[in-house]
Tab-separated table of C-alpha atoms (C1' of nucleotides) in Angstrom:
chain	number	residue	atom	x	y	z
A	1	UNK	CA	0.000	0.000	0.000
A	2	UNK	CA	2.188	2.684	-0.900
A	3	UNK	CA	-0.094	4.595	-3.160
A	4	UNK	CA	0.729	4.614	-6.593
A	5	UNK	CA	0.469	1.424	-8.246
A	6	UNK	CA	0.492	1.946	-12.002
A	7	UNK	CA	3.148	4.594	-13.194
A	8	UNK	CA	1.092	5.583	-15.696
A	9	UNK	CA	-3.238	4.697	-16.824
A	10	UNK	CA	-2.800	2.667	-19.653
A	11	UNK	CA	-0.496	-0.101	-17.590
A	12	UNK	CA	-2.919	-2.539	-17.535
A	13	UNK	CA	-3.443	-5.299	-19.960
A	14	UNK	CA	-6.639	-4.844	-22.287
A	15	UNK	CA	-9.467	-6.851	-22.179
A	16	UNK	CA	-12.784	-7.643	-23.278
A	17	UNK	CA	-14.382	-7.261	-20.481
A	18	UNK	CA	-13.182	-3.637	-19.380
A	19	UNK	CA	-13.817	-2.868	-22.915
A	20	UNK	CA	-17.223	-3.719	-22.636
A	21	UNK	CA	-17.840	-1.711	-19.383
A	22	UNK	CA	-16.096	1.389	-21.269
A	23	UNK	CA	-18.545	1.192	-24.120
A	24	UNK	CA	-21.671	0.235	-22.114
A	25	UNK	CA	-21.011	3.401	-19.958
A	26	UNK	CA	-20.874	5.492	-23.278
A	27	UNK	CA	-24.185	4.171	-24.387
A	28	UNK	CA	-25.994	5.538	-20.827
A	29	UNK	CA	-26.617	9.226	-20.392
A	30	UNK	CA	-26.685	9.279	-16.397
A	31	UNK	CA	-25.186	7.771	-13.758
A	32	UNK	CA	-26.144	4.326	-12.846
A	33	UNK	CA	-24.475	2.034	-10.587
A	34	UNK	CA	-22.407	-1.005	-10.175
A	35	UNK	CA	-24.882	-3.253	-9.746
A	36	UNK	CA	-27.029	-1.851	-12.801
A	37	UNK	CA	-23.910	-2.176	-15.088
A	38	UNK	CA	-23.376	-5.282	-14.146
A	39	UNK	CA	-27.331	-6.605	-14.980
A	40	UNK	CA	-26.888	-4.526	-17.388
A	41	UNK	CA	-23.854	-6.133	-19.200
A	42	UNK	CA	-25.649	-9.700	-18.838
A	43	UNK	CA	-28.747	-8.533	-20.773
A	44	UNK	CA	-26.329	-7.645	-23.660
A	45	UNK	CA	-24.941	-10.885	-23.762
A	46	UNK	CA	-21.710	-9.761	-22.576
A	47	UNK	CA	-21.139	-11.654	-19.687
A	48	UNK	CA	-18.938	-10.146	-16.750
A	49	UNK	CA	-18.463	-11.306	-13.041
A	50	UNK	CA	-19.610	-8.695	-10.597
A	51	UNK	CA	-16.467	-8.203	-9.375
A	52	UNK	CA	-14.922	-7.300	-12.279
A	53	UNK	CA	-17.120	-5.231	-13.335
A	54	UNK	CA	-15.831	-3.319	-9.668
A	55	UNK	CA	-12.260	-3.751	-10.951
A	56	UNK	CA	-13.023	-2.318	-14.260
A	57	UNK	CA	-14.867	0.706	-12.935
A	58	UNK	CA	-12.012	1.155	-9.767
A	59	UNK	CA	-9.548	1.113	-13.083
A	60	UNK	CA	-11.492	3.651	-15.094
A	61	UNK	CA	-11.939	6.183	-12.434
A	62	UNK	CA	-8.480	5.982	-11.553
A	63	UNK	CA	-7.741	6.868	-15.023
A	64	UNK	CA	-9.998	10.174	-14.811
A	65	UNK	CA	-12.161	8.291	-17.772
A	66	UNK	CA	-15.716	7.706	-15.350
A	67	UNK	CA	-16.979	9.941	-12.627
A	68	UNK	CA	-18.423	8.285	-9.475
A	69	UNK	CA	-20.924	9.907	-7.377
A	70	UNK	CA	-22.459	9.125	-3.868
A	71	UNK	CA	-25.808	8.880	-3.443
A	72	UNK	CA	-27.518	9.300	-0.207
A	73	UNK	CA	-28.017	6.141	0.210
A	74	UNK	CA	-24.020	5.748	-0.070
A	75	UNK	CA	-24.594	3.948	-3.263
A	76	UNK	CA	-21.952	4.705	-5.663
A	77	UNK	CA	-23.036	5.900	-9.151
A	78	UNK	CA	-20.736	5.861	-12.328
A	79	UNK	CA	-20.829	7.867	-15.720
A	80	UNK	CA	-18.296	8.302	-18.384
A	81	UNK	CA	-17.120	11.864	-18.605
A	82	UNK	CA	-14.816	14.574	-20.506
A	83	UNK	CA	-11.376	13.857	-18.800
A	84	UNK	CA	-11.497	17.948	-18.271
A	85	UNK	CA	-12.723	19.201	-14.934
A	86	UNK	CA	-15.972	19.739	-14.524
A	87	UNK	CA	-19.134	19.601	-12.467
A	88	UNK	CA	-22.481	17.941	-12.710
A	89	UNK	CA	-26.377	19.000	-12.939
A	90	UNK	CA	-28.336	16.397	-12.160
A	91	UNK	CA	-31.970	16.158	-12.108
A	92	UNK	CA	-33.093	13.752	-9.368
A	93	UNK	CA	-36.447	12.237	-10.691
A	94	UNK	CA	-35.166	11.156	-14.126
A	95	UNK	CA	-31.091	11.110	-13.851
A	96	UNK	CA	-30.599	13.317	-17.079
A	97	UNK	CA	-26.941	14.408	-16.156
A	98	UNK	CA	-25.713	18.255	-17.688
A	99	UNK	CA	-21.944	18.650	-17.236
A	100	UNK	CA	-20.802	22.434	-16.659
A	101	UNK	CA	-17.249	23.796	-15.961
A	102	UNK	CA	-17.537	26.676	-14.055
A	103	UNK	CA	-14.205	28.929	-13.708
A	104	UNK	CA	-15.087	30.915	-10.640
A	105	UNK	CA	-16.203	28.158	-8.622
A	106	UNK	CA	-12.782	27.285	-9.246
A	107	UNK	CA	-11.287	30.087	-8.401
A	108	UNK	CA	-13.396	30.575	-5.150
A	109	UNK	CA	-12.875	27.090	-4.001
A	110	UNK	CA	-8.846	27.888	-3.872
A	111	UNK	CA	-9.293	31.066	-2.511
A	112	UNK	CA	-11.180	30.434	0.202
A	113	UNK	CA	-8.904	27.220	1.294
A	114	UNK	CA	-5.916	29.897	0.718
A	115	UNK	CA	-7.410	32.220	3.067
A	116	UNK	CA	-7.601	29.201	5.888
A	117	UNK	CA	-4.001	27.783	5.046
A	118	UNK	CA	-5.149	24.912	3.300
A	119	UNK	CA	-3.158	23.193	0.463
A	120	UNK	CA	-3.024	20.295	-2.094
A	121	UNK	CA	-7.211	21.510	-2.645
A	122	UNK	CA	-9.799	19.373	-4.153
A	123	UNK	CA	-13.467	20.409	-4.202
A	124	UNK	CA	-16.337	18.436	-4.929
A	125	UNK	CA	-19.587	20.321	-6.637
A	126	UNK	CA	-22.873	18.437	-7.375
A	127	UNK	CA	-26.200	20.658	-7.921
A	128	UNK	CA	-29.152	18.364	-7.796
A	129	UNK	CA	-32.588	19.602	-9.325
A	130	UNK	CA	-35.593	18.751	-11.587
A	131	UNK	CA	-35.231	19.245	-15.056
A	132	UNK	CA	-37.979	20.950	-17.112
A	133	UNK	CA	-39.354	17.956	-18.280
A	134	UNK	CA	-39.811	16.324	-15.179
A	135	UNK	CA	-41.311	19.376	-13.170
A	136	UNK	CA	-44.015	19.854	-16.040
A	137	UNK	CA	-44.941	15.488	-17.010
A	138	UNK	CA	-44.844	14.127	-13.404
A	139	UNK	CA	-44.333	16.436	-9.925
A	140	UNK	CA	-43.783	14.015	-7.161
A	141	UNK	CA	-46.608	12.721	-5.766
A	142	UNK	CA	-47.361	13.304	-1.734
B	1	UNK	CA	-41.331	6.068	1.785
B	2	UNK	CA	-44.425	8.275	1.202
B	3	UNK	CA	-41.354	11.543	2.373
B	4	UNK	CA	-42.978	13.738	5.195
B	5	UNK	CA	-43.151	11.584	8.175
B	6	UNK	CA	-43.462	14.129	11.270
B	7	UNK	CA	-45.394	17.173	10.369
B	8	UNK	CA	-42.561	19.028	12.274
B	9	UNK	CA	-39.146	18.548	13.465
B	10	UNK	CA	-39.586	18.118	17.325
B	11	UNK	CA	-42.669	16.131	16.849
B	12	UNK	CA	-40.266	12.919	19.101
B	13	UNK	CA	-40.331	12.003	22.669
B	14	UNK	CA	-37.542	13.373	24.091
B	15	UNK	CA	-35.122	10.993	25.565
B	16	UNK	CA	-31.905	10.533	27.545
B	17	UNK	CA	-29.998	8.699	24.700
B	18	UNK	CA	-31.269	11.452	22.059
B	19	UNK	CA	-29.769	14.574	24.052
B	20	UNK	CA	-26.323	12.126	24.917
B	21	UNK	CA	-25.413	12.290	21.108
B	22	UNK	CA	-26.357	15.575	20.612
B	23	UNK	CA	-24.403	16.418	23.476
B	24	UNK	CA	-21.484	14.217	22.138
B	25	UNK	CA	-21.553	15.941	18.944
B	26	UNK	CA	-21.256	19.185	20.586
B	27	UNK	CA	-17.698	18.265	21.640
B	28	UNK	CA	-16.330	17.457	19.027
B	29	UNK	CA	-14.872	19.543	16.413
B	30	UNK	CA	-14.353	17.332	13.195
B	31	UNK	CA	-16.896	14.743	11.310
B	32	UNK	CA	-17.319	11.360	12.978
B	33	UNK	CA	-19.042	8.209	11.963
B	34	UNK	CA	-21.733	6.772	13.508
B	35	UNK	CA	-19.707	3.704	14.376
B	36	UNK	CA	-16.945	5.902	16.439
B	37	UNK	CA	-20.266	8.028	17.807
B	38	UNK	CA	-21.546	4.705	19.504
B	39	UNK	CA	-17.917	3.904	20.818
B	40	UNK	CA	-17.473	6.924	22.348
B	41	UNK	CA	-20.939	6.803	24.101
B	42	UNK	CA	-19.943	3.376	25.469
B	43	UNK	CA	-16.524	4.947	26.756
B	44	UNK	CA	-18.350	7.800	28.271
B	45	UNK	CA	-20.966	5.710	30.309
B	46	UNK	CA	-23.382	6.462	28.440
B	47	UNK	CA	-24.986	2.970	27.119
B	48	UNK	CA	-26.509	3.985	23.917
B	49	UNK	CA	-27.402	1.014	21.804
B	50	UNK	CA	-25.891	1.235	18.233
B	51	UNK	CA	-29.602	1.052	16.402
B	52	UNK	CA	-29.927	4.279	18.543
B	53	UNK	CA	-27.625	5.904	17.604
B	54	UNK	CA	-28.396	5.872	13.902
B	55	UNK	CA	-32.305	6.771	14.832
B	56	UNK	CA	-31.211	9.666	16.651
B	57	UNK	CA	-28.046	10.636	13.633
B	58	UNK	CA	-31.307	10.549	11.026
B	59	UNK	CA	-33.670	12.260	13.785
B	60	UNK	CA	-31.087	15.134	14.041
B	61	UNK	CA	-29.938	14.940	10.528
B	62	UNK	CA	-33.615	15.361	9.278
B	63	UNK	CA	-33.977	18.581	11.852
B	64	UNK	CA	-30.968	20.354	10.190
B	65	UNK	CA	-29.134	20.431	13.356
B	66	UNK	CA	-26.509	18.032	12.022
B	67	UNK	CA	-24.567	17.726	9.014
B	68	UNK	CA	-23.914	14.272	7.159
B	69	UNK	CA	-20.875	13.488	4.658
B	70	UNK	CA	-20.171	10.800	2.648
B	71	UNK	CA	-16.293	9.853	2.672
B	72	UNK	CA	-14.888	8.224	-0.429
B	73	UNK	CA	-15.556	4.743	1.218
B	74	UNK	CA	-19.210	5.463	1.522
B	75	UNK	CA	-18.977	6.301	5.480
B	76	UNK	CA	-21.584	8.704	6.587
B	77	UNK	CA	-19.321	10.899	9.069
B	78	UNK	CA	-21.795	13.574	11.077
B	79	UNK	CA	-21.253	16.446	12.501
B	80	UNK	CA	-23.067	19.296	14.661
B	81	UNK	CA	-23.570	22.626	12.687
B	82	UNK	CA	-24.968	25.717	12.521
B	83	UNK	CA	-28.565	25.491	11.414
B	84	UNK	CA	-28.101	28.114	8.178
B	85	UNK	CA	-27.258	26.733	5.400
B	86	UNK	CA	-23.453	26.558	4.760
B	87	UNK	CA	-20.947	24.432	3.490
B	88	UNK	CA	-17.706	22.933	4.748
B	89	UNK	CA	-13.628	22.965	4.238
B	90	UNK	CA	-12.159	19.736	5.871
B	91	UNK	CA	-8.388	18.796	6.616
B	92	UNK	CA	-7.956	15.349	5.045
B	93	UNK	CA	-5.321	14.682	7.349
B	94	UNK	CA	-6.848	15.443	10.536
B	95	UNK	CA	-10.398	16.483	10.144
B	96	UNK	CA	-10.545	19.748	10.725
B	97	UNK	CA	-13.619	21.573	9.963
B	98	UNK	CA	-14.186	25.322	9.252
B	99	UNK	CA	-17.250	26.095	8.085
B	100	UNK	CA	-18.027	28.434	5.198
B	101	UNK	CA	-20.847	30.720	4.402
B	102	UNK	CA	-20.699	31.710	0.477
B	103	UNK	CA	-23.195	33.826	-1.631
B	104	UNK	CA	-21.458	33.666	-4.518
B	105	UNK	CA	-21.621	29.996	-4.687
B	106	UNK	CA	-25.413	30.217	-4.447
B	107	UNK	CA	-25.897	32.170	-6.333
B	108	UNK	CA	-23.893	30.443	-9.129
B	109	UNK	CA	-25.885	27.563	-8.595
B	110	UNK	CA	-29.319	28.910	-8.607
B	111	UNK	CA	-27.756	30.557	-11.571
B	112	UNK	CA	-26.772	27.223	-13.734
B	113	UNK	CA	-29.604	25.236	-12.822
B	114	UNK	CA	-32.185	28.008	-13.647
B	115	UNK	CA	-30.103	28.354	-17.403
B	116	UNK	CA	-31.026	24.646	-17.795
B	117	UNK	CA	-34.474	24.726	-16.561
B	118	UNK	CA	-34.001	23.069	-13.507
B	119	UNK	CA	-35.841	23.747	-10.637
B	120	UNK	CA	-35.801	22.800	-6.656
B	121	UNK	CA	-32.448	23.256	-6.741
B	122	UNK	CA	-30.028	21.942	-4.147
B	123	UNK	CA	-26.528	21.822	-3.741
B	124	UNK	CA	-23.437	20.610	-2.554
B	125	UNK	CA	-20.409	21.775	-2.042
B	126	UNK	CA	-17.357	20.244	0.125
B	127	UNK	CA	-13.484	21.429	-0.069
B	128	UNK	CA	-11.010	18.726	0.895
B	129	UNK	CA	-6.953	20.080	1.238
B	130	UNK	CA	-4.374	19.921	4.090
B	131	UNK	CA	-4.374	22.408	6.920
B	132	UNK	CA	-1.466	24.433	7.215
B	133	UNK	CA	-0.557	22.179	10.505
B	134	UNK	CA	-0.793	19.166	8.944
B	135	UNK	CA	0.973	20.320	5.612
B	136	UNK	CA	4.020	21.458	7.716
B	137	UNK	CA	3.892	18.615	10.526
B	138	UNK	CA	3.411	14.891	8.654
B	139	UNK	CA	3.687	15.453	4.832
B	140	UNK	CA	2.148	12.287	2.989
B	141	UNK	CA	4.852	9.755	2.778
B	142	UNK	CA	5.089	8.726	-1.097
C	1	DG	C1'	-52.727	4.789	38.965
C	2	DT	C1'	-53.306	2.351	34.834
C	3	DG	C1'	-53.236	1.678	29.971
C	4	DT	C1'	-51.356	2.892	25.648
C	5	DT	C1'	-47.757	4.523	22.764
C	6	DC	C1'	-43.268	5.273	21.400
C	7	DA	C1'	-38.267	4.670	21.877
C	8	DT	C1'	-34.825	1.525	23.068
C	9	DG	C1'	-31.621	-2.515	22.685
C	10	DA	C1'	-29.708	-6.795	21.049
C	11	DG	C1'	-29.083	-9.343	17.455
C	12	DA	C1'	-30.412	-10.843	12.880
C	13	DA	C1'	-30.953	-9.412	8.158
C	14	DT	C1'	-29.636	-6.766	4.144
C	15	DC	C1'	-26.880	-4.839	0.724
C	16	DA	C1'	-23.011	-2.995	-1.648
C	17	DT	C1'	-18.404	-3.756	-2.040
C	18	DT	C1'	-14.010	-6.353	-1.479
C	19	DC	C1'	-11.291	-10.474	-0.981
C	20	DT	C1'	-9.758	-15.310	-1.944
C	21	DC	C1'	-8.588	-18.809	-4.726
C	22	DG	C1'	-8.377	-21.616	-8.663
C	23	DC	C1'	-8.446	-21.259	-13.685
C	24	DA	C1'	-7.640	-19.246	-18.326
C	25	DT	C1'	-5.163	-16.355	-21.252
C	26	DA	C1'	-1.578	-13.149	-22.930
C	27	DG	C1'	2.972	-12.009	-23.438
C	28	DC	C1'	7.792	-13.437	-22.900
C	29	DC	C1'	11.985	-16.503	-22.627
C	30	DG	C1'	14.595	-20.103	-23.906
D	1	DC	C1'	7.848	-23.424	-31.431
D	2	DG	C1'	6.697	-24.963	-26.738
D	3	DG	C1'	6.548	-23.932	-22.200
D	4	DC	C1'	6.652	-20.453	-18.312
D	5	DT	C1'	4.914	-16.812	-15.660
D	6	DA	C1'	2.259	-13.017	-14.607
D	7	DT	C1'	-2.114	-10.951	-14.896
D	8	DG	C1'	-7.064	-10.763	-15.422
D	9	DC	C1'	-11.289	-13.243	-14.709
D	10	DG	C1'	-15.210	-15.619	-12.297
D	11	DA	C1'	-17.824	-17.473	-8.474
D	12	DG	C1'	-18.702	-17.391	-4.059
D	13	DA	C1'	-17.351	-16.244	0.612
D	14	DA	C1'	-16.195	-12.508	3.704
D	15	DT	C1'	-16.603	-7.896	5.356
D	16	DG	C1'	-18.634	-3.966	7.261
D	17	DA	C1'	-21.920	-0.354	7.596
D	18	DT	C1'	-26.638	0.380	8.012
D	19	DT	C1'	-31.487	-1.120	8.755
D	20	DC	C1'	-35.065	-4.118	10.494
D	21	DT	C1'	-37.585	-7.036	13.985
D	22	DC	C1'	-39.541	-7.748	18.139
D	23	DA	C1'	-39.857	-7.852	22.976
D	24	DT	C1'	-39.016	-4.791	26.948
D	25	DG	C1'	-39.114	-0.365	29.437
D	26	DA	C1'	-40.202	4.390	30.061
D	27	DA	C1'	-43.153	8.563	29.194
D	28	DC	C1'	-47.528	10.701	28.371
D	29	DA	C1'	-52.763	10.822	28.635
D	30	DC	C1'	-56.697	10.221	31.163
DNA sequence: GTGTTCATGAGAATCATTCTCGCATAGCCG
DNA sequence: CGGCTATGCGAGAATGATTCTCATGAACAC
């Protein structure tokens, strides 16, 4: 356990299988998670353990190629993304993802950690909402 | 699940164990999980059963009067905080909390989501780095 | 004071994620 | 070219946090 493992991303050796999780995540629009992949993989045909379909997605986020989110539940949620920085819009009744880079939350973020003597900064932005189409077909029902 | 439960927050018999995490939470400074919450109960005398102490964690998280956080592992870590809304700049080294109040960021976010039609907006915002102690004391062996 | 209701506590159950181990395959060496 | 070795895979077990169940005890209502 001393932290870096591969020098570099593309150290591992290819395979079907973490091919297929690459291209299934390109065919979703939102974030779904492990477990959905996975059933989601065996409905294709292409069939991958569970666990690898962990490995895959541990190797892909490691790379910067998927995002993962936690939900409240603590559920992790994956979705291929630009390798650029960004942040995510996310509308919580049908999943529809927006990315948006946003400069001066960027620039705030290290600001205000420079101001309290913080270094090596990361920040984490999600902004949660319902999307047009959801607020107008089906508000939530009570 | 049909989402409003209690009509209002303090709608809950008050009880000895409730007030003893509150209490707990009040001294201490950082984010704690609900596993080390129950430990230090037990060390303190104060026999809180573990089920408990998650009732009470969602009881206080539902009032606003704590804050939950999901680490990269998927632990909830809780903390006490100030009931306005507000987010938070933690030490990943040693836990540290300061907490931040931020228009700008609000407004930002009100901002995006409205420019994509979303509406019932929440968000969240967290900013991880080293504190200047930490940074100076124990850098991160390689 | 008595009955009813709600919270508690202990342990079992659940669920996502990780680990273990044996097997298959890919790349390399002789 | 054949065999060797490392690496990835698959299935199921193990782990660990969180939630549920149900019987008991305490608090409120009358």
């Amino acid at each position: 356990m001393s932290g870096a493992d591969q020098p570099e991303g593309t150290a591992r050796r290819p395979s079907r299988q973490r091919s297929a999780v690459l291209a299934l995540l390109d065919d979703l629009d939102g974030f779904s998670s492990a477990q959905d992949l996975h059933a989601l993989l065996r409905e294709r045909g292409d069939a991958v353990g569970l666990a690898t379909v962990y490995r895959a997605l541990q190797a892909l986020v490691d790379d910067g190629q998927v995002d993962v989110l936690r939900g409240a539940d603590g559920e992790a949620a994956y979705r291929r993304c630009s390798p650029v920085h960004h942040h995510h819009l996310v509308c919580r009744s049908c999943g529809t993802t927006v990315e948006v880079a946003d400069p001066p939350v960027e620039r705030w973020a290290r600001q205000i950690a420079a101001e309290h003597g913080f270094a090596d900064v990361q920040h984490q932005v999600e902004v949660f909402g319902t999307c047009r189409a959801c607020t107008t077909a089906g508000p939530v029902v009570s």
